[in-house]
């Protein structure tokens, strides 16, 4: 058994009070508390709930969609057809190069940015006023795009506002400051604007092609204008190139005349200077001097080498005496030295025999001395020869150095004299080059201007359109369908947001604080030809009907609601009148009676009783008579057409129902009924605005709250439940009545068909539409 502290208590104050009071009833009755209502989590996206909303509001969505489609069709057929003629052009960045001459028109570079700028320029030129004016003048178009229908309401309104604003602005300025507008120019501007408004330029992606579209109500006019635009655009391009070439040619002619005069003047100054300085050909003379200077430098280098060599030989001869290479290389000196060696050797041999004074010895000495003197004379001769050679080289080097210095001075002097000469000559050459270049360029421009190259060509000319371009019925229908669905869904969610009724069992459970025990289907009395009595007794007369099955389902739920079974005294209440609590109470009583229980059904609605009409019973004597003390219980209890089901009608309507129901007589009657009957069911009045239902809910063991989802408002349900809880009532559960109206969907298992238990072979029409379970 559950305890009060184990129950989940909702956040709502009324629901907290309800659960506390239900916990008290639970402990007294020993039963299980029905599960609390599901509290929705707004942070969780429930796609099924959105789908149920769309299904409930599908009529609104379909109506909006239908209106959008009808409006689109009417607007399409009432719109004047517009025909579009299309022409394709090919635009190259450069024209065909017939001759290899540069054009005076600026050529586009090879970069992507340059190409983009070029083609954007061409597209804007196609939409220029100059081109539009030429087309209008060529075709004689006075009015462009005039329709028989005249201006629309919005155009007239905009025109009126524009004229009013102009008048107001004009009133604040002086007439002297306001410039006069030429009517002819204003008319031309309007014609050009009208033509450009119907013209559209569509570049073909990743290509050099462009489509030109022109829209008109007349197909032939659309073709003529499109072709005229292409032809005049090509002509304007050629004219622009020709004008640029002509301007360049005249400019070059003026520059050429000025350059010719400048060249002649510079040549005159150059010739006069050369005659004055007696300069014939300074370049050749300077070249000769420079060549000589180079040769003399070569000879000087060679002379310096020979002088150094001679000086080295002379210095070595002076230092080495007899051992000098030149002396050693002399054959005469070598032979004399050989002769002297031989004589000295002979003298030494004879000295062993003879003394130095011996005549023969003296003669040998004289020969040796003579040879020595010959050697000395020959050595001196070699030394003088080397010295003479060295001195000759020194003199040669000095002369070469002097000559080089003279040539340098002469070259420098010549360069000094030729500075002004070279300046004048360079000026003449520069002017002659400029003159030749201008002359050549002028001839090229003349040839290029005569060729007339073109970089624009027509790929596909415009043709007469067969079908109108606008209005497009398929496109309008697609837009209407999309817009209609969007608006329909938007309106559906807006209505759902504004709808204050409890549309789902989850909402009812959250408001009541108790589980929804069953759903009672809606029965259309007019459709099925039933009276109020027939509807109330339908569970008895047609046990296979959906309403009978729902009553049996409620009976089963009540049997398992507590440990002892269904509460002995059940009170049926609702927030307002007309929510089906009487039909639900009768159906529940019939279900208990058919299950073998002895049931007493009491009509405690002493303000608007209806039980006697449902059961076709007299209402002359009833509950009020017993409470007033004029009748006994046995006198007011009557049998009904349903076996084991007895009923107590309300009786005459009293002026003070609350005082009667609050008395001891009512409590004694309920106690006696609980002893004599297996089940006592009270059909009570509405809760809102009346205290009767609160008294009955306090007297009963449990209260079932009946909700009509089409009628009951959330605030009314919440207020009624709060009043019941404040009266210490035990709300056992809720019942959704009249389910199935307007295609409303109710989820998680309540929307099944009650025909299922009787098999597939029954041909009986179901009373409750089959609903999709969540």
PDB file of C-alpha atoms in Angstrom, residues 312-560:
ATOM      1  CA  UNK A 312     119.105  43.355 -63.023  1.00  0.00           C
ATOM      2  CA  UNK A 313     121.850  42.056 -65.303  1.00  0.00           C
ATOM      3  CA  UNK A 314     123.913  45.243 -64.897  1.00  0.00           C
ATOM      4  CA  UNK A 315     123.584  45.194 -61.109  1.00  0.00           C
ATOM      5  CA  UNK A 316     124.531  41.545 -60.972  1.00  0.00           C
ATOM      6  CA  UNK A 317     127.566  42.185 -63.213  1.00  0.00           C
ATOM      7  CA  UNK A 318     128.716  44.937 -60.952  1.00  0.00           C
ATOM      8  CA  UNK A 319     128.327  42.874 -57.820  1.00  0.00           C
ATOM      9  CA  UNK A 320     129.596  39.502 -59.050  1.00  0.00           C
ATOM     10  CA  UNK A 321     132.597  40.712 -61.145  1.00  0.00           C
ATOM     11  CA  UNK A 322     134.059  37.602 -62.898  1.00  0.00           C
ATOM     12  CA  UNK A 323     131.260  35.354 -61.801  1.00  0.00           C
ATOM     13  CA  UNK A 324     128.625  37.297 -63.669  1.00  0.00           C
ATOM     14  CA  UNK A 325     126.582  35.264 -66.136  1.00  0.00           C
ATOM     15  CA  UNK A 326     127.458  37.541 -69.074  1.00  0.00           C
ATOM     16  CA  UNK A 327     131.164  37.140 -68.375  1.00  0.00           C
ATOM     17  CA  UNK A 328     130.848  33.419 -67.899  1.00  0.00           C
ATOM     18  CA  UNK A 329     128.958  33.131 -71.114  1.00  0.00           C
ATOM     19  CA  UNK A 330     131.721  34.968 -73.086  1.00  0.00           C
ATOM     20  CA  UNK A 331     133.809  32.442 -75.099  1.00  0.00           C
ATOM     21  CA  UNK A 332     136.829  34.738 -75.336  1.00  0.00           C
ATOM     22  CA  UNK A 333     136.999  35.241 -71.606  1.00  0.00           C
ATOM     23  CA  UNK A 334     136.551  31.503 -71.125  1.00  0.00           C
ATOM     24  CA  UNK A 335     139.411  30.702 -73.546  1.00  0.00           C
ATOM     25  CA  UNK A 336     141.673  33.295 -71.917  1.00  0.00           C
ATOM     26  CA  UNK A 337     140.981  31.883 -68.498  1.00  0.00           C
ATOM     27  CA  UNK A 338     141.722  28.435 -69.872  1.00  0.00           C
ATOM     28  CA  UNK A 339     144.999  29.712 -71.298  1.00  0.00           C
ATOM     29  CA  UNK A 340     145.929  31.347 -68.007  1.00  0.00           C
ATOM     30  CA  UNK A 341     145.170  28.149 -66.103  1.00  0.00           C
ATOM     31  CA  UNK A 342     147.377  26.182 -68.396  1.00  0.00           C
ATOM     32  CA  UNK A 343     150.263  28.725 -68.053  1.00  0.00           C
ATOM     33  CA  UNK A 344     149.938  28.766 -64.296  1.00  0.00           C
ATOM     34  CA  UNK A 345     149.971  24.976 -64.213  1.00  0.00           C
ATOM     35  CA  UNK A 346     153.086  24.955 -66.387  1.00  0.00           C
ATOM     36  CA  UNK A 347     154.679  27.639 -64.191  1.00  0.00           C
ATOM     37  CA  UNK A 348     154.116  25.497 -61.117  1.00  0.00           C
ATOM     38  CA  UNK A 349     155.687  22.486 -62.726  1.00  0.00           C
ATOM     39  CA  UNK A 350     158.741  24.460 -63.838  1.00  0.00           C
ATOM     40  CA  UNK A 351     159.061  26.008 -60.412  1.00  0.00           C
ATOM     41  CA  UNK A 352     160.020  22.642 -59.036  1.00  0.00           C
ATOM     42  CA  UNK A 353     162.941  22.650 -61.437  1.00  0.00           C
ATOM     43  CA  UNK A 354     163.727  26.288 -61.877  1.00  0.00           C
ATOM     44  CA  UNK A 355     163.717  29.226 -59.675  1.00  0.00           C
ATOM     45  CA  UNK A 356     161.351  32.225 -60.322  1.00  0.00           C
ATOM     46  CA  UNK A 357     164.239  34.281 -61.595  1.00  0.00           C
ATOM     47  CA  UNK A 358     165.036  31.791 -64.243  1.00  0.00           C
ATOM     48  CA  UNK A 359     164.502  33.399 -67.670  1.00  0.00           C
ATOM     49  CA  UNK A 360     162.129  30.713 -68.742  1.00  0.00           C
ATOM     50  CA  UNK A 361     160.205  31.167 -65.528  1.00  0.00           C
ATOM     51  CA  UNK A 362     160.087  34.899 -66.001  1.00  0.00           C
ATOM     52  CA  UNK A 363     158.842  34.464 -69.545  1.00  0.00           C
ATOM     53  CA  UNK A 364     156.003  32.233 -68.267  1.00  0.00           C
ATOM     54  CA  UNK A 365     155.135  34.860 -65.673  1.00  0.00           C
ATOM     55  CA  UNK A 366     154.988  37.493 -68.369  1.00  0.00           C
ATOM     56  CA  UNK A 367     152.664  35.335 -70.432  1.00  0.00           C
ATOM     57  CA  UNK A 368     150.411  34.760 -67.414  1.00  0.00           C
ATOM     58  CA  UNK A 369     150.254  38.465 -66.691  1.00  0.00           C
ATOM     59  CA  UNK A 370     149.500  39.224 -70.369  1.00  0.00           C
ATOM     60  CA  UNK A 371     146.636  36.721 -70.355  1.00  0.00           C
ATOM     61  CA  UNK A 372     145.336  38.214 -67.104  1.00  0.00           C
ATOM     62  CA  UNK A 373     145.363  41.656 -68.670  1.00  0.00           C
ATOM     63  CA  UNK A 374     143.469  40.315 -71.688  1.00  0.00           C
ATOM     64  CA  UNK A 375     140.847  38.826 -69.375  1.00  0.00           C
ATOM     65  CA  UNK A 376     140.507  42.150 -67.559  1.00  0.00           C
ATOM     66  CA  UNK A 377     140.123  44.035 -70.833  1.00  0.00           C
ATOM     67  CA  UNK A 378     137.531  41.560 -72.135  1.00  0.00           C
ATOM     68  CA  UNK A 379     135.568  41.662 -68.819  1.00  0.00           C
ATOM     69  CA  UNK A 380     135.508  45.466 -68.918  1.00  0.00           C
ATOM     70  CA  UNK A 381     134.189  45.318 -72.464  1.00  0.00           C
ATOM     71  CA  UNK A 382     131.309  42.975 -71.350  1.00  0.00           C
ATOM     72  CA  UNK A 383     130.468  45.277 -68.436  1.00  0.00           C
ATOM     73  CA  UNK A 384     130.313  48.329 -70.676  1.00  0.00           C
ATOM     74  CA  UNK A 385     128.062  46.460 -73.125  1.00  0.00           C
ATOM     75  CA  UNK A 386     125.594  45.507 -70.389  1.00  0.00           C
ATOM     76  CA  UNK A 387     125.614  49.041 -69.014  1.00  0.00           C
ATOM     77  CA  UNK A 388     124.954  50.502 -72.419  1.00  0.00           C
ATOM     78  CA  UNK A 389     121.999  48.137 -72.945  1.00  0.00           C
ATOM     79  CA  UNK A 390     120.549  49.062 -69.549  1.00  0.00           C
ATOM     80  CA  UNK A 391     120.815  52.778 -70.240  1.00  0.00           C
ATOM     81  CA  UNK A 392     119.155  52.291 -73.627  1.00  0.00           C
ATOM     82  CA  UNK A 393     116.187  50.558 -71.992  1.00  0.00           C
ATOM     83  CA  UNK A 394     115.868  53.356 -69.462  1.00  0.00           C
ATOM     84  CA  UNK A 395     115.750  55.936 -72.232  1.00  0.00           C
ATOM     85  CA  UNK A 396     113.191  53.891 -74.181  1.00  0.00           C
ATOM     86  CA  UNK A 397     110.941  53.607 -71.173  1.00  0.00           C
ATOM     87  CA  UNK A 398     111.133  57.320 -70.507  1.00  0.00           C
ATOM     88  CA  UNK A 399     110.185  58.130 -74.095  1.00  0.00           C
ATOM     89  CA  UNK A 400     107.183  55.780 -73.997  1.00  0.00           C
ATOM     90  CA  UNK A 401     105.999  57.283 -70.713  1.00  0.00           C
ATOM     91  CA  UNK A 402     106.279  60.758 -72.164  1.00  0.00           C
ATOM     92  CA  UNK A 403     104.348  59.751 -75.303  1.00  0.00           C
ATOM     93  CA  UNK A 404     101.553  58.139 -73.306  1.00  0.00           C
ATOM     94  CA  UNK A 405     101.186  61.276 -71.235  1.00  0.00           C
ATOM     95  CA  UNK A 406     100.932  63.332 -74.410  1.00  0.00           C
ATOM     96  CA  UNK A 407      98.246  61.026 -75.851  1.00  0.00           C
ATOM     97  CA  UNK A 408      96.232  61.197 -72.616  1.00  0.00           C
ATOM     98  CA  UNK A 409      96.333  64.963 -72.620  1.00  0.00           C
ATOM     99  CA  UNK A 410      95.251  64.996 -76.230  1.00  0.00           C
ATOM    100  CA  UNK A 411      92.331  62.583 -75.566  1.00  0.00           C
ATOM    101  CA  UNK A 412      91.156  64.565 -72.545  1.00  0.00           C
ATOM    102  CA  UNK A 413      91.306  67.787 -74.473  1.00  0.00           C
ATOM    103  CA  UNK A 414      89.328  66.211 -77.303  1.00  0.00           C
ATOM    104  CA  UNK A 415      86.654  64.924 -74.877  1.00  0.00           C
ATOM    105  CA  UNK A 416      86.383  68.344 -73.272  1.00  0.00           C
ATOM    106  CA  UNK A 417      85.814  69.886 -76.638  1.00  0.00           C
ATOM    107  CA  UNK A 418      83.195  67.252 -77.638  1.00  0.00           C
ATOM    108  CA  UNK A 419      80.853  67.512 -74.567  1.00  0.00           C
ATOM    109  CA  UNK A 420      78.516  70.081 -76.089  1.00  0.00           C
ATOM    110  CA  UNK A 421      78.876  68.328 -79.409  1.00  0.00           C
ATOM    111  CA  UNK A 422      77.681  65.004 -77.962  1.00  0.00           C
ATOM    112  CA  UNK A 423      74.822  66.692 -76.139  1.00  0.00           C
ATOM    113  CA  UNK A 424      73.542  68.263 -79.339  1.00  0.00           C
ATOM    114  CA  UNK A 425      73.979  65.011 -81.235  1.00  0.00           C
ATOM    115  CA  UNK A 426      72.016  62.984 -78.634  1.00  0.00           C
ATOM    116  CA  UNK A 427      69.228  65.543 -78.732  1.00  0.00           C
ATOM    117  CA  UNK A 428      69.036  65.194 -82.495  1.00  0.00           C
ATOM    118  CA  UNK A 429      68.953  61.373 -82.277  1.00  0.00           C
ATOM    119  CA  UNK A 430      66.277  61.375 -79.560  1.00  0.00           C
ATOM    120  CA  UNK A 431      64.049  63.756 -81.485  1.00  0.00           C
ATOM    121  CA  UNK A 432      64.495  61.677 -84.621  1.00  0.00           C
ATOM    122  CA  UNK A 433      63.461  58.469 -82.771  1.00  0.00           C
ATOM    123  CA  UNK A 434      60.370  60.140 -81.305  1.00  0.00           C
ATOM    124  CA  UNK A 435      59.416  61.495 -84.672  1.00  0.00           C
ATOM    125  CA  UNK A 436      59.812  58.089 -86.357  1.00  0.00           C
ATOM    126  CA  UNK A 437      57.752  56.392 -83.587  1.00  0.00           C
ATOM    127  CA  UNK A 438      54.888  58.873 -83.870  1.00  0.00           C
ATOM    128  CA  UNK A 439      54.871  58.547 -87.617  1.00  0.00           C
ATOM    129  CA  UNK A 440      54.732  54.742 -87.418  1.00  0.00           C
ATOM    130  CA  UNK A 441      51.958  54.795 -84.775  1.00  0.00           C
ATOM    131  CA  UNK A 442      49.859  57.210 -86.804  1.00  0.00           C
ATOM    132  CA  UNK A 443      50.047  54.905 -89.823  1.00  0.00           C
ATOM    133  CA  UNK A 444      49.030  51.894 -87.655  1.00  0.00           C
ATOM    134  CA  UNK A 445      46.068  53.777 -86.170  1.00  0.00           C
ATOM    135  CA  UNK A 446      44.903  54.705 -89.645  1.00  0.00           C
ATOM    136  CA  UNK A 447      45.041  51.084 -90.781  1.00  0.00           C
ATOM    137  CA  UNK A 448      43.304  49.778 -87.582  1.00  0.00           C
ATOM    138  CA  UNK A 449      40.536  52.384 -87.844  1.00  0.00           C
ATOM    139  CA  UNK A 450      39.799  51.311 -91.401  1.00  0.00           C
ATOM    140  CA  UNK A 451      39.478  47.622 -90.452  1.00  0.00           C
ATOM    141  CA  UNK A 452      36.632  48.089 -87.882  1.00  0.00           C
ATOM    142  CA  UNK A 453      37.125  45.025 -85.650  1.00  0.00           C
ATOM    143  CA  UNK A 454      34.180  43.876 -83.527  1.00  0.00           C
ATOM    144  CA  UNK A 455      34.160  41.773 -80.347  1.00  0.00           C
ATOM    145  CA  UNK A 456      30.354  41.338 -80.059  1.00  0.00           C
ATOM    146  CA  UNK A 457      28.253  38.950 -82.126  1.00  0.00           C
ATOM    147  CA  UNK A 458      24.710  37.591 -82.073  1.00  0.00           C
ATOM    148  CA  UNK A 459      24.574  33.854 -81.334  1.00  0.00           C
ATOM    149  CA  UNK A 460      20.792  33.337 -81.318  1.00  0.00           C
ATOM    150  CA  UNK A 461      18.474  36.123 -82.532  1.00  0.00           C
ATOM    151  CA  UNK A 462      15.182  36.728 -80.792  1.00  0.00           C
ATOM    152  CA  UNK A 463      12.128  34.818 -82.022  1.00  0.00           C
ATOM    153  CA  UNK A 464       8.401  35.347 -81.531  1.00  0.00           C
ATOM    154  CA  UNK A 465       7.298  33.663 -78.281  1.00  0.00           C
ATOM    155  CA  UNK A 466       4.388  31.268 -78.573  1.00  0.00           C
ATOM    156  CA  UNK A 467       3.401  30.951 -74.909  1.00  0.00           C
ATOM    157  CA  UNK A 468       3.261  33.795 -72.390  1.00  0.00           C
ATOM    158  CA  UNK A 469       6.112  34.112 -69.926  1.00  0.00           C
ATOM    159  CA  UNK A 470       3.886  35.448 -67.166  1.00  0.00           C
ATOM    160  CA  UNK A 471       1.686  34.585 -65.405  1.00  0.00           C
ATOM    161  CA  UNK A 472       3.004  31.076 -64.786  1.00  0.00           C
ATOM    162  CA  UNK A 473       0.109  28.998 -63.484  1.00  0.00           C
ATOM    163  CA  UNK A 474       2.318  26.164 -62.225  1.00  0.00           C
ATOM    164  CA  UNK A 475       4.664  28.521 -60.431  1.00  0.00           C
ATOM    165  CA  UNK A 476       1.790  30.519 -58.946  1.00  0.00           C
ATOM    166  CA  UNK A 477       0.101  27.328 -57.776  1.00  0.00           C
ATOM    167  CA  UNK A 478       3.342  26.084 -56.236  1.00  0.00           C
ATOM    168  CA  UNK A 479       3.831  29.389 -54.441  1.00  0.00           C
ATOM    169  CA  UNK A 480       0.177  29.424 -53.375  1.00  0.00           C
ATOM    170  CA  UNK A 481       0.418  25.878 -52.040  1.00  0.00           C
ATOM    171  CA  UNK A 482       3.624  26.630 -50.144  1.00  0.00           C
ATOM    172  CA  UNK A 483       2.289  29.923 -48.811  1.00  0.00           C
ATOM    173  CA  UNK A 484      -1.114  28.386 -48.033  1.00  0.00           C
ATOM    174  CA  UNK A 485       0.466  25.526 -46.107  1.00  0.00           C
ATOM    175  CA  UNK A 486       2.732  27.914 -44.258  1.00  0.00           C
ATOM    176  CA  UNK A 487      -0.106  30.269 -43.332  1.00  0.00           C
ATOM    177  CA  UNK A 488      -2.387  27.320 -42.518  1.00  0.00           C
ATOM    178  CA  UNK A 489       0.165  25.797 -40.170  1.00  0.00           C
ATOM    179  CA  UNK A 490       0.874  29.219 -38.690  1.00  0.00           C
ATOM    180  CA  UNK A 491      -2.830  29.861 -38.113  1.00  0.00           C
ATOM    181  CA  UNK A 492      -3.242  26.339 -36.708  1.00  0.00           C
ATOM    182  CA  UNK A 493      -0.500  26.857 -34.150  1.00  0.00           C
ATOM    183  CA  UNK A 494      -1.824  30.338 -33.374  1.00  0.00           C
ATOM    184  CA  UNK A 495      -5.322  28.946 -32.763  1.00  0.00           C
ATOM    185  CA  UNK A 496      -3.799  26.169 -30.695  1.00  0.00           C
ATOM    186  CA  UNK A 497      -1.941  28.769 -28.672  1.00  0.00           C
ATOM    187  CA  UNK A 498      -5.146  30.752 -28.134  1.00  0.00           C
ATOM    188  CA  UNK A 499      -7.216  27.613 -27.469  1.00  0.00           C
ATOM    189  CA  UNK A 500      -7.875  27.325 -23.732  1.00  0.00           C
ATOM    190  CA  UNK A 501      -9.566  23.929 -23.886  1.00  0.00           C
ATOM    191  CA  UNK A 502      -7.989  20.736 -22.578  1.00  0.00           C
ATOM    192  CA  UNK A 503      -7.370  18.952 -25.838  1.00  0.00           C
ATOM    193  CA  UNK A 504      -5.352  15.956 -24.688  1.00  0.00           C
ATOM    194  CA  UNK A 505      -5.542  13.448 -21.840  1.00  0.00           C
ATOM    195  CA  UNK A 506      -2.157  14.611 -20.674  1.00  0.00           C
ATOM    196  CA  UNK A 507      -3.447  18.146 -20.185  1.00  0.00           C
ATOM    197  CA  UNK A 508      -6.542  16.881 -18.372  1.00  0.00           C
ATOM    198  CA  UNK A 509      -4.421  14.711 -16.063  1.00  0.00           C
ATOM    199  CA  UNK A 510      -2.107  17.635 -15.343  1.00  0.00           C
ATOM    200  CA  UNK A 511      -5.074  19.880 -14.511  1.00  0.00           C
ATOM    201  CA  UNK A 512      -7.103  17.350 -12.488  1.00  0.00           C
ATOM    202  CA  UNK A 513      -4.152  15.755 -10.739  1.00  0.00           C
ATOM    203  CA  UNK A 514      -5.529  12.279 -11.463  1.00  0.00           C
ATOM    204  CA  UNK A 515      -5.430   9.789 -14.298  1.00  0.00           C
ATOM    205  CA  UNK A 516      -7.916   9.761 -17.177  1.00  0.00           C
ATOM    206  CA  UNK A 517      -9.796   6.519 -16.647  1.00  0.00           C
ATOM    207  CA  UNK A 518     -11.639   6.301 -19.968  1.00  0.00           C
ATOM    208  CA  UNK A 519     -12.880   8.168 -22.999  1.00  0.00           C
ATOM    209  CA  UNK A 520     -16.607   8.322 -23.769  1.00  0.00           C
ATOM    210  CA  UNK A 521     -17.287   8.627 -27.494  1.00  0.00           C
ATOM    211  CA  UNK A 522     -19.439  11.352 -28.925  1.00  0.00           C
ATOM    212  CA  UNK A 523     -22.854  10.174 -30.175  1.00  0.00           C
ATOM    213  CA  UNK A 524     -24.661  12.378 -32.679  1.00  0.00           C
ATOM    214  CA  UNK A 525     -28.389  12.135 -31.889  1.00  0.00           C
ATOM    215  CA  UNK A 526     -29.335  13.908 -35.131  1.00  0.00           C
ATOM    216  CA  UNK A 527     -27.164  11.680 -37.272  1.00  0.00           C
ATOM    217  CA  UNK A 528     -28.393   8.427 -35.769  1.00  0.00           C
ATOM    218  CA  UNK A 529     -31.964   9.566 -35.111  1.00  0.00           C
ATOM    219  CA  UNK A 530     -31.719   9.067 -31.339  1.00  0.00           C
ATOM    220  CA  UNK A 531     -33.503  10.838 -28.524  1.00  0.00           C
ATOM    221  CA  UNK A 532     -31.950  11.902 -25.236  1.00  0.00           C
ATOM    222  CA  UNK A 533     -33.377   8.730 -23.615  1.00  0.00           C
ATOM    223  CA  UNK A 534     -31.922   6.567 -26.380  1.00  0.00           C
ATOM    224  CA  UNK A 535     -28.442   8.027 -25.914  1.00  0.00           C
ATOM    225  CA  UNK A 536     -28.542   7.531 -22.143  1.00  0.00           C
ATOM    226  CA  UNK A 537     -29.687   3.909 -22.433  1.00  0.00           C
ATOM    227  CA  UNK A 538     -27.505   3.105 -25.460  1.00  0.00           C
ATOM    228  CA  UNK A 539     -25.129   1.104 -23.259  1.00  0.00           C
ATOM    229  CA  UNK A 540     -28.093  -1.094 -22.323  1.00  0.00           C
ATOM    230  CA  UNK A 541     -29.846  -1.255 -25.667  1.00  0.00           C
ATOM    231  CA  UNK A 542     -26.693  -1.835 -27.700  1.00  0.00           C
ATOM    232  CA  UNK A 543     -24.088  -3.691 -25.583  1.00  0.00           C
ATOM    233  CA  UNK A 544     -21.760  -3.810 -28.601  1.00  0.00           C
ATOM    234  CA  UNK A 545     -21.692  -0.050 -29.060  1.00  0.00           C
ATOM    235  CA  UNK A 546     -18.656   2.054 -28.383  1.00  0.00           C
ATOM    236  CA  UNK A 547     -20.336   3.916 -25.545  1.00  0.00           C
ATOM    237  CA  UNK A 548     -21.194   0.586 -23.830  1.00  0.00           C
ATOM    238  CA  UNK A 549     -17.574  -0.531 -24.161  1.00  0.00           C
ATOM    239  CA  UNK A 550     -16.333   2.742 -22.688  1.00  0.00           C
ATOM    240  CA  UNK A 551     -18.703   2.270 -19.717  1.00  0.00           C
ATOM    241  CA  UNK A 552     -17.399  -1.238 -19.125  1.00  0.00           C
ATOM    242  CA  UNK A 553     -13.834   0.081 -19.393  1.00  0.00           C
ATOM    243  CA  UNK A 554     -14.606   2.694 -16.713  1.00  0.00           C
ATOM    244  CA  UNK A 555     -16.196   0.035 -14.498  1.00  0.00           C
ATOM    245  CA  UNK A 556     -13.026  -2.090 -14.792  1.00  0.00           C
ATOM    246  CA  UNK A 557     -10.823   0.913 -13.937  1.00  0.00           C
ATOM    247  CA  UNK A 558     -12.957   1.618 -10.865  1.00  0.00           C
ATOM    248  CA  UNK A 559     -12.804  -1.994  -9.687  1.00  0.00           C
ATOM    249  CA  UNK A 560      -9.005  -1.798  -9.598  1.00  0.00           C
TER     250      UNK A 560
END
